[in-house]
C-alpha positions as a Python dict, from the first residue, in 0.01 Angstrom:
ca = {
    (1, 'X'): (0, 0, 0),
    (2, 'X'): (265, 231, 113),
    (3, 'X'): (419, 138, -262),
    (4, 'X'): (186, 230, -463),
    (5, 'X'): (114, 551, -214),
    (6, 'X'): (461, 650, -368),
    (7, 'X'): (459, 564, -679),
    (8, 'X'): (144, 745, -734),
    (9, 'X'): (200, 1070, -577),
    (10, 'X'): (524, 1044, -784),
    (11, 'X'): (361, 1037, -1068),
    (12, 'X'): (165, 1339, -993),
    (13, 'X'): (360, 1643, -877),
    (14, 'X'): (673, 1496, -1071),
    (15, 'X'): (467, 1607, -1426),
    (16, 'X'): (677, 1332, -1661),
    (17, 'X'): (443, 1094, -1858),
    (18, 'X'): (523, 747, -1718),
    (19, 'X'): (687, 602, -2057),
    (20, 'X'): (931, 879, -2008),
    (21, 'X'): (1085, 731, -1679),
    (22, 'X'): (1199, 1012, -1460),
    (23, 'X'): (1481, 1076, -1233),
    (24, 'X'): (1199, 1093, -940),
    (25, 'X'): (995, 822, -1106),
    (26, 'X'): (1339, 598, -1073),
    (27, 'X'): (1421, 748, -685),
    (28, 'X'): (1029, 606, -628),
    (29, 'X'): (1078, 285, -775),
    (30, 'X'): (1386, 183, -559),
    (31, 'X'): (1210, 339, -227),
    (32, 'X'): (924, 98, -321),
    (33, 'X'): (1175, -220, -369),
    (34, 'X'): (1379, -165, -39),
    (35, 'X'): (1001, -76, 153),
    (36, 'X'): (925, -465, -35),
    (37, 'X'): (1221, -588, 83),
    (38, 'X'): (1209, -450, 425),
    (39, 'X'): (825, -609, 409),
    (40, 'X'): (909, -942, 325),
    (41, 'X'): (1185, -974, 558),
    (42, 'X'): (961, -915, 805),
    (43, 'X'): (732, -1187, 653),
    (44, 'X'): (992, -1434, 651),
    (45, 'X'): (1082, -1425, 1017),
    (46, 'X'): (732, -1454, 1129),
    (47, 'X'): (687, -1778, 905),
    (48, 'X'): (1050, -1873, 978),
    (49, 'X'): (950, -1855, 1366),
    (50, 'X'): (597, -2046, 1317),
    (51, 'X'): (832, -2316, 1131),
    (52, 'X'): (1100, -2357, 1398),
    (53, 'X'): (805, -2381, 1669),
    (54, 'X'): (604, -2654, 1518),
    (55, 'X'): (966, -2825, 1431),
    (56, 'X'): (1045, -2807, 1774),
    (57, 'X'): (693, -2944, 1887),
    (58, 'X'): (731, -3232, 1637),
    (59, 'X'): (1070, -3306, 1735),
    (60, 'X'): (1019, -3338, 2109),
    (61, 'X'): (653, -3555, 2066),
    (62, 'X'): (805, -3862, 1828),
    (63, 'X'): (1015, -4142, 1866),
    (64, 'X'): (1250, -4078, 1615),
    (65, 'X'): (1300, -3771, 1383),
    (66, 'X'): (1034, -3692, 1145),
    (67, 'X'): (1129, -3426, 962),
    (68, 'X'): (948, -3549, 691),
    (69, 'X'): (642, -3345, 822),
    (70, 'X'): (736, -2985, 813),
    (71, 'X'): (1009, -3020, 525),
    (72, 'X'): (779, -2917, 251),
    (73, 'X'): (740, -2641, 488),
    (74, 'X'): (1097, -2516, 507),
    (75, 'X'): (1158, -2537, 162),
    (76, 'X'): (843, -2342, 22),
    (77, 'X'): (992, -2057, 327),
    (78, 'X'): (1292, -2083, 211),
    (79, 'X'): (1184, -2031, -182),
    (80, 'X'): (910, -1786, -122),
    (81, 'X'): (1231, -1556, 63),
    (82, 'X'): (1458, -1611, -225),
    (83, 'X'): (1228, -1543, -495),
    (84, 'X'): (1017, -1234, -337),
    (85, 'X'): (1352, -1093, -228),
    (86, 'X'): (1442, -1101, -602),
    (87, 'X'): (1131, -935, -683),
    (88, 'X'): (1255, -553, -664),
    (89, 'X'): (1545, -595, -916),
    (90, 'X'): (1249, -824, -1128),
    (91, 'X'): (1181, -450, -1247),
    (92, 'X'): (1495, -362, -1395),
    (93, 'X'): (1521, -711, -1599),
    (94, 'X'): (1474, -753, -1929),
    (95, 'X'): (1487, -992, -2237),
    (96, 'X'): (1624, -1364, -2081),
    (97, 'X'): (1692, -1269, -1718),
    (98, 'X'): (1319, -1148, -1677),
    (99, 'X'): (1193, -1440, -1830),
    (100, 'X'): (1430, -1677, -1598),
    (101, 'X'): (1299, -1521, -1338),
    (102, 'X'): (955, -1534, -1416),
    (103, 'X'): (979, -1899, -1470),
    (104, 'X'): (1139, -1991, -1180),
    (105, 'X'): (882, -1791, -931),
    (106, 'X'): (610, -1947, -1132),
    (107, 'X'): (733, -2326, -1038),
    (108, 'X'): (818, -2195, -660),
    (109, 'X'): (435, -2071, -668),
    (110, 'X'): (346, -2417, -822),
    (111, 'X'): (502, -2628, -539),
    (112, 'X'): (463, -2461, -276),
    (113, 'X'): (51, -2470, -355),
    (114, 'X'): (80, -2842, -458),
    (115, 'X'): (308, -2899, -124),
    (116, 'X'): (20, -2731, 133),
    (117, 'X'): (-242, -2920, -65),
    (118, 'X'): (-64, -3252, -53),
    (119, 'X'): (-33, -3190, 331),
    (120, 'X'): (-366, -3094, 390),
    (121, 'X'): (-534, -3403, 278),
    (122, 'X'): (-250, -3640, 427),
    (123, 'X'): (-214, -3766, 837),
    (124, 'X'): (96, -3552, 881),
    (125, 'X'): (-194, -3305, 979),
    (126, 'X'): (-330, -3482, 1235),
    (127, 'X'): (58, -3561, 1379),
    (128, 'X'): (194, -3201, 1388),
    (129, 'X'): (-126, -3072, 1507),
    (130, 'X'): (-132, -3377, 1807),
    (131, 'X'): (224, -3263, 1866),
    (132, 'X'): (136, -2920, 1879),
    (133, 'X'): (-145, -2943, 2135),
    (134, 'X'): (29, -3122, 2359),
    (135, 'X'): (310, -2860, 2322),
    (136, 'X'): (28, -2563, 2386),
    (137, 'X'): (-114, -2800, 2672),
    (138, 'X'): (188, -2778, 2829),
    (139, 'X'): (257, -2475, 2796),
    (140, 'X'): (-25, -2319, 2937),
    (141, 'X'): (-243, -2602, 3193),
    (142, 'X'): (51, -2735, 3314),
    (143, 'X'): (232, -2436, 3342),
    (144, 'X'): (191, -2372, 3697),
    (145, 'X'): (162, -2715, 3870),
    (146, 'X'): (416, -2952, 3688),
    (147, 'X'): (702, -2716, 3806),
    (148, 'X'): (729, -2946, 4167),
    (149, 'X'): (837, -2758, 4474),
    (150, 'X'): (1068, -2514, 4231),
    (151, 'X'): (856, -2247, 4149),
    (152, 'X'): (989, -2245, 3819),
    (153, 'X'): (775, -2375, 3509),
    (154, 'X'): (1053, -2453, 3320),
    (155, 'X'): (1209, -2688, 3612),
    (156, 'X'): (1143, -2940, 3788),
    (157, 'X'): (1189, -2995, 4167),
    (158, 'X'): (1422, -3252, 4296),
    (159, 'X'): (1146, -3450, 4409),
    (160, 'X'): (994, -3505, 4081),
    (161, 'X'): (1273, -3566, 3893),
    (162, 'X'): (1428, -3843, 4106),
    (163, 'X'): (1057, -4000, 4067),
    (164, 'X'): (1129, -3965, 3678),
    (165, 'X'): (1455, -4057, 3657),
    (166, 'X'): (1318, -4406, 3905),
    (167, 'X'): (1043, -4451, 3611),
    (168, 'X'): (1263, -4445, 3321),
    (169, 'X'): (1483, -4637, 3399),
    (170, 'X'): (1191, -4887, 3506),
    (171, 'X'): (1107, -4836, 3182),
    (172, 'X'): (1439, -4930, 2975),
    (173, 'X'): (1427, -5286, 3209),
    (174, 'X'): (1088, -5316, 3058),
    (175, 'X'): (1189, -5285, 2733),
    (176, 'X'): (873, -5075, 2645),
    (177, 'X'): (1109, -4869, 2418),
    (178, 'X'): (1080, -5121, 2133),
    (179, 'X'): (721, -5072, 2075),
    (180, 'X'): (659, -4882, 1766),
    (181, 'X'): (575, -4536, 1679),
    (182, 'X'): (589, -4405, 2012),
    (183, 'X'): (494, -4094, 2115),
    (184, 'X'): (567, -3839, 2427),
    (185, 'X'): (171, -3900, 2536),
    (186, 'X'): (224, -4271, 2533),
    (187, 'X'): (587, -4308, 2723),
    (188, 'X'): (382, -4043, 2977),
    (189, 'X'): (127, -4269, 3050),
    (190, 'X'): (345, -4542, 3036),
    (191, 'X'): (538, -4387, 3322),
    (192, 'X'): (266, -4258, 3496),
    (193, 'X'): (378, -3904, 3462),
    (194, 'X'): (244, -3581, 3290),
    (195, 'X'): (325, -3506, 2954),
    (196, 'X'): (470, -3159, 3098),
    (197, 'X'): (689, -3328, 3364),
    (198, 'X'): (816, -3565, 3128),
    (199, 'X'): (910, -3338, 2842),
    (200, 'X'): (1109, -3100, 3088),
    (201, 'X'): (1273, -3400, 3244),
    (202, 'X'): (1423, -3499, 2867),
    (203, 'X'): (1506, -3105, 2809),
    (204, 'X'): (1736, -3120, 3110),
    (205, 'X'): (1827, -3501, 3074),
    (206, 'X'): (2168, -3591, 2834),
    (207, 'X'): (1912, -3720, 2543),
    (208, 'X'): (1736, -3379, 2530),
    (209, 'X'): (1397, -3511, 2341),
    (210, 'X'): (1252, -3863, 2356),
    (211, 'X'): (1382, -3945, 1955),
    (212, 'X'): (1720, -3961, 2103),
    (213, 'X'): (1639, -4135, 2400),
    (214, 'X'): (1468, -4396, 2236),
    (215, 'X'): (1678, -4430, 1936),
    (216, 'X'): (1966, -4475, 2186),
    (217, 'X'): (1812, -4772, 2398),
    (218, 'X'): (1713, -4918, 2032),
    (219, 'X'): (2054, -4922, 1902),
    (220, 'X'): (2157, -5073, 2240),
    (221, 'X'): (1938, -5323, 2155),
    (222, 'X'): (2021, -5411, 1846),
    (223, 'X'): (2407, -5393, 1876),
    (224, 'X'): (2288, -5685, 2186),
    (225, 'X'): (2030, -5840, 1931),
    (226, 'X'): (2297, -5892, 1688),
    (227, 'X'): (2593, -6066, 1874),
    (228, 'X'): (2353, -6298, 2030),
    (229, 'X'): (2171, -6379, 1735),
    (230, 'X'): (2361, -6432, 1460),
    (231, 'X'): (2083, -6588, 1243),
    (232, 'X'): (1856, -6340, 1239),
    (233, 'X'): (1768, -6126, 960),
    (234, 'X'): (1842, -5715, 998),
    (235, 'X'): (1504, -5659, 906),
    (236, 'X'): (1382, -5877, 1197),
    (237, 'X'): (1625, -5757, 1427),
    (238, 'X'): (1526, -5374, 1340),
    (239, 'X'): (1153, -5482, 1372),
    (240, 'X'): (1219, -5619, 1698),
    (241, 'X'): (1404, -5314, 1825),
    (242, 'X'): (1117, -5100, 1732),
    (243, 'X'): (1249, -4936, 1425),
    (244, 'X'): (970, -4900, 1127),
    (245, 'X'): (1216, -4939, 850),
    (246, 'X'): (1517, -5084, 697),
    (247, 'X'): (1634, -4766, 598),
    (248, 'X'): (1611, -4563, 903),
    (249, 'X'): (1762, -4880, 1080),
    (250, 'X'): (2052, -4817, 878),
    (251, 'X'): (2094, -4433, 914),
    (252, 'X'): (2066, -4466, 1283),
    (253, 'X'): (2272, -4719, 1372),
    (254, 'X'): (2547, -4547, 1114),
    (255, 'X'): (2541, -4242, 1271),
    (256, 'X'): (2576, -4442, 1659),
    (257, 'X'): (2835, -4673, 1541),
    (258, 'X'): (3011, -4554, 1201),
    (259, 'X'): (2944, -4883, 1054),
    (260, 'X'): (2619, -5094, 920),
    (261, 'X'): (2482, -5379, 1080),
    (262, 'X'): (2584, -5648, 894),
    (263, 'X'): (2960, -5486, 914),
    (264, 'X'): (2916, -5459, 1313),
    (265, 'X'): (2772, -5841, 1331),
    (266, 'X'): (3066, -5958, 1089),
    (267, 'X'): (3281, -5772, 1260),
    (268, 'X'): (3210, -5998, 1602),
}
């Protein structure tokens, strides 16, 4: 609005037809593209900050990492910044350059539309959104009571923790962590503890979010899986362990040990 505010009261008290592109007319047109640019900065961060909060909800609510959720999300950000930053200078292309660039923001527009349709109508809705209400449920019911004898809602008193830390590791001697697709909300109940308490307990704990705690007691697992049973499969032994895929098996247990399973069970 403010652009075209400028532009237009340019264009009348500067007295040059348009076609004959003034000195003033020129000044105009690059107050308007830094005002855009300024604009869409601002844009950015607010979408930028939206992203990293659902990211972080998503992150601290699975099992293992699914950023397979909100990537289409990150990308079409990411894109949409690029491209509309671009936009100012789109005024002083011409011939091939404009035409590049008009090509390129048209496929950006494309995916990103075809990306937030594709997501709307899938289940990752339903998971970022269950993540996300138990992050705002947290954040706000639990705010005040989960804190224990601390006064602090982003603590947790001694008393509580100890409790925690007794439950967990109940839990690992259970072996409850091979039990796929887990979630924060079922290891809580599982443990008898609030989603709240438990989430602060894994913020302040060495694993820092239940994917890596998990992931870690699975790999455990499997390393113990494979030396003492030599004739099973990888797939079985990663469908034991809890682990939905071959693949991510693989990654996982790459990343813990440098090598892949069947190196680490030859290797014995």
């Amino acid at each position: 609005m403010l652009n075209a505010v400028i532009l237009v009261t340019t264009l009348l008290t500067d007295g040059v037809p348009l076609e004959g592109e003034s000195q003033a007319l020129q000044w105009a047109e690059y107050a308007g593209a830094v005002l855009f640019m300024l604009m869409q900065g601002y844009y950015f961060r607010i979408h930028l900050k939206e992203y990293l909060r659902l990211q972080r909800a998503v992150d601290e609510y699975f099992d293992r990492e699914r950023r397979d959720l909100l990537g289409w999300m990150a990308r079409s950000v990411t894109l949409l910044a690029l491209l509309t930053m671009m936009v100012p200078f789109a005024i002083f292309f011409q011939g091939l350059p404009l035409t590049v660039f008009s090509i390129g923001l048209f496929f950006c527009i494309a995916y990103c539309v075809m990306s937030f349709y594709s997501y709307g109508i899938s289940n990752d809705v339903v998971r970022v959104e269950e993540s996300e209400e138990m992050n705002d449920e947290g954040g706000h019911s639990e705010k005040t009571k989960d804190a224990g004898d601390s006064g602090d809602a982003d603590t947790l008193g001694d008393d509580i923790s100890q409790h925690i830390t007794q439950a967990v590791e109940q839990w690992k001697e259970s072996g409850a962590y091979r039990e796929h697709n887990l979630t924060l909300s079922m290891v809580a109940r599982q443990l008898h503890v609030p989603n709240k308490q438990l989430q602060l307990w894994l913020r302040h704990s060495e694993y820092g979010k239940l994917a890596t705690l998990v992931t870690s007691l699975r790999i455990e697992e499997a390393k113990r899986m494979l030396r003492e049973h030599p004739d099973w499969t990888v797939d079985s032994i990663a469908d034991y362990c809890g682990f939905n895929s071959r693949k991510y098996f693989h990654q996982v247990f790459m990343e813990q040990t440098g090598v892949t399973p069947a190196k680490y069970q030859k290797a014995l």
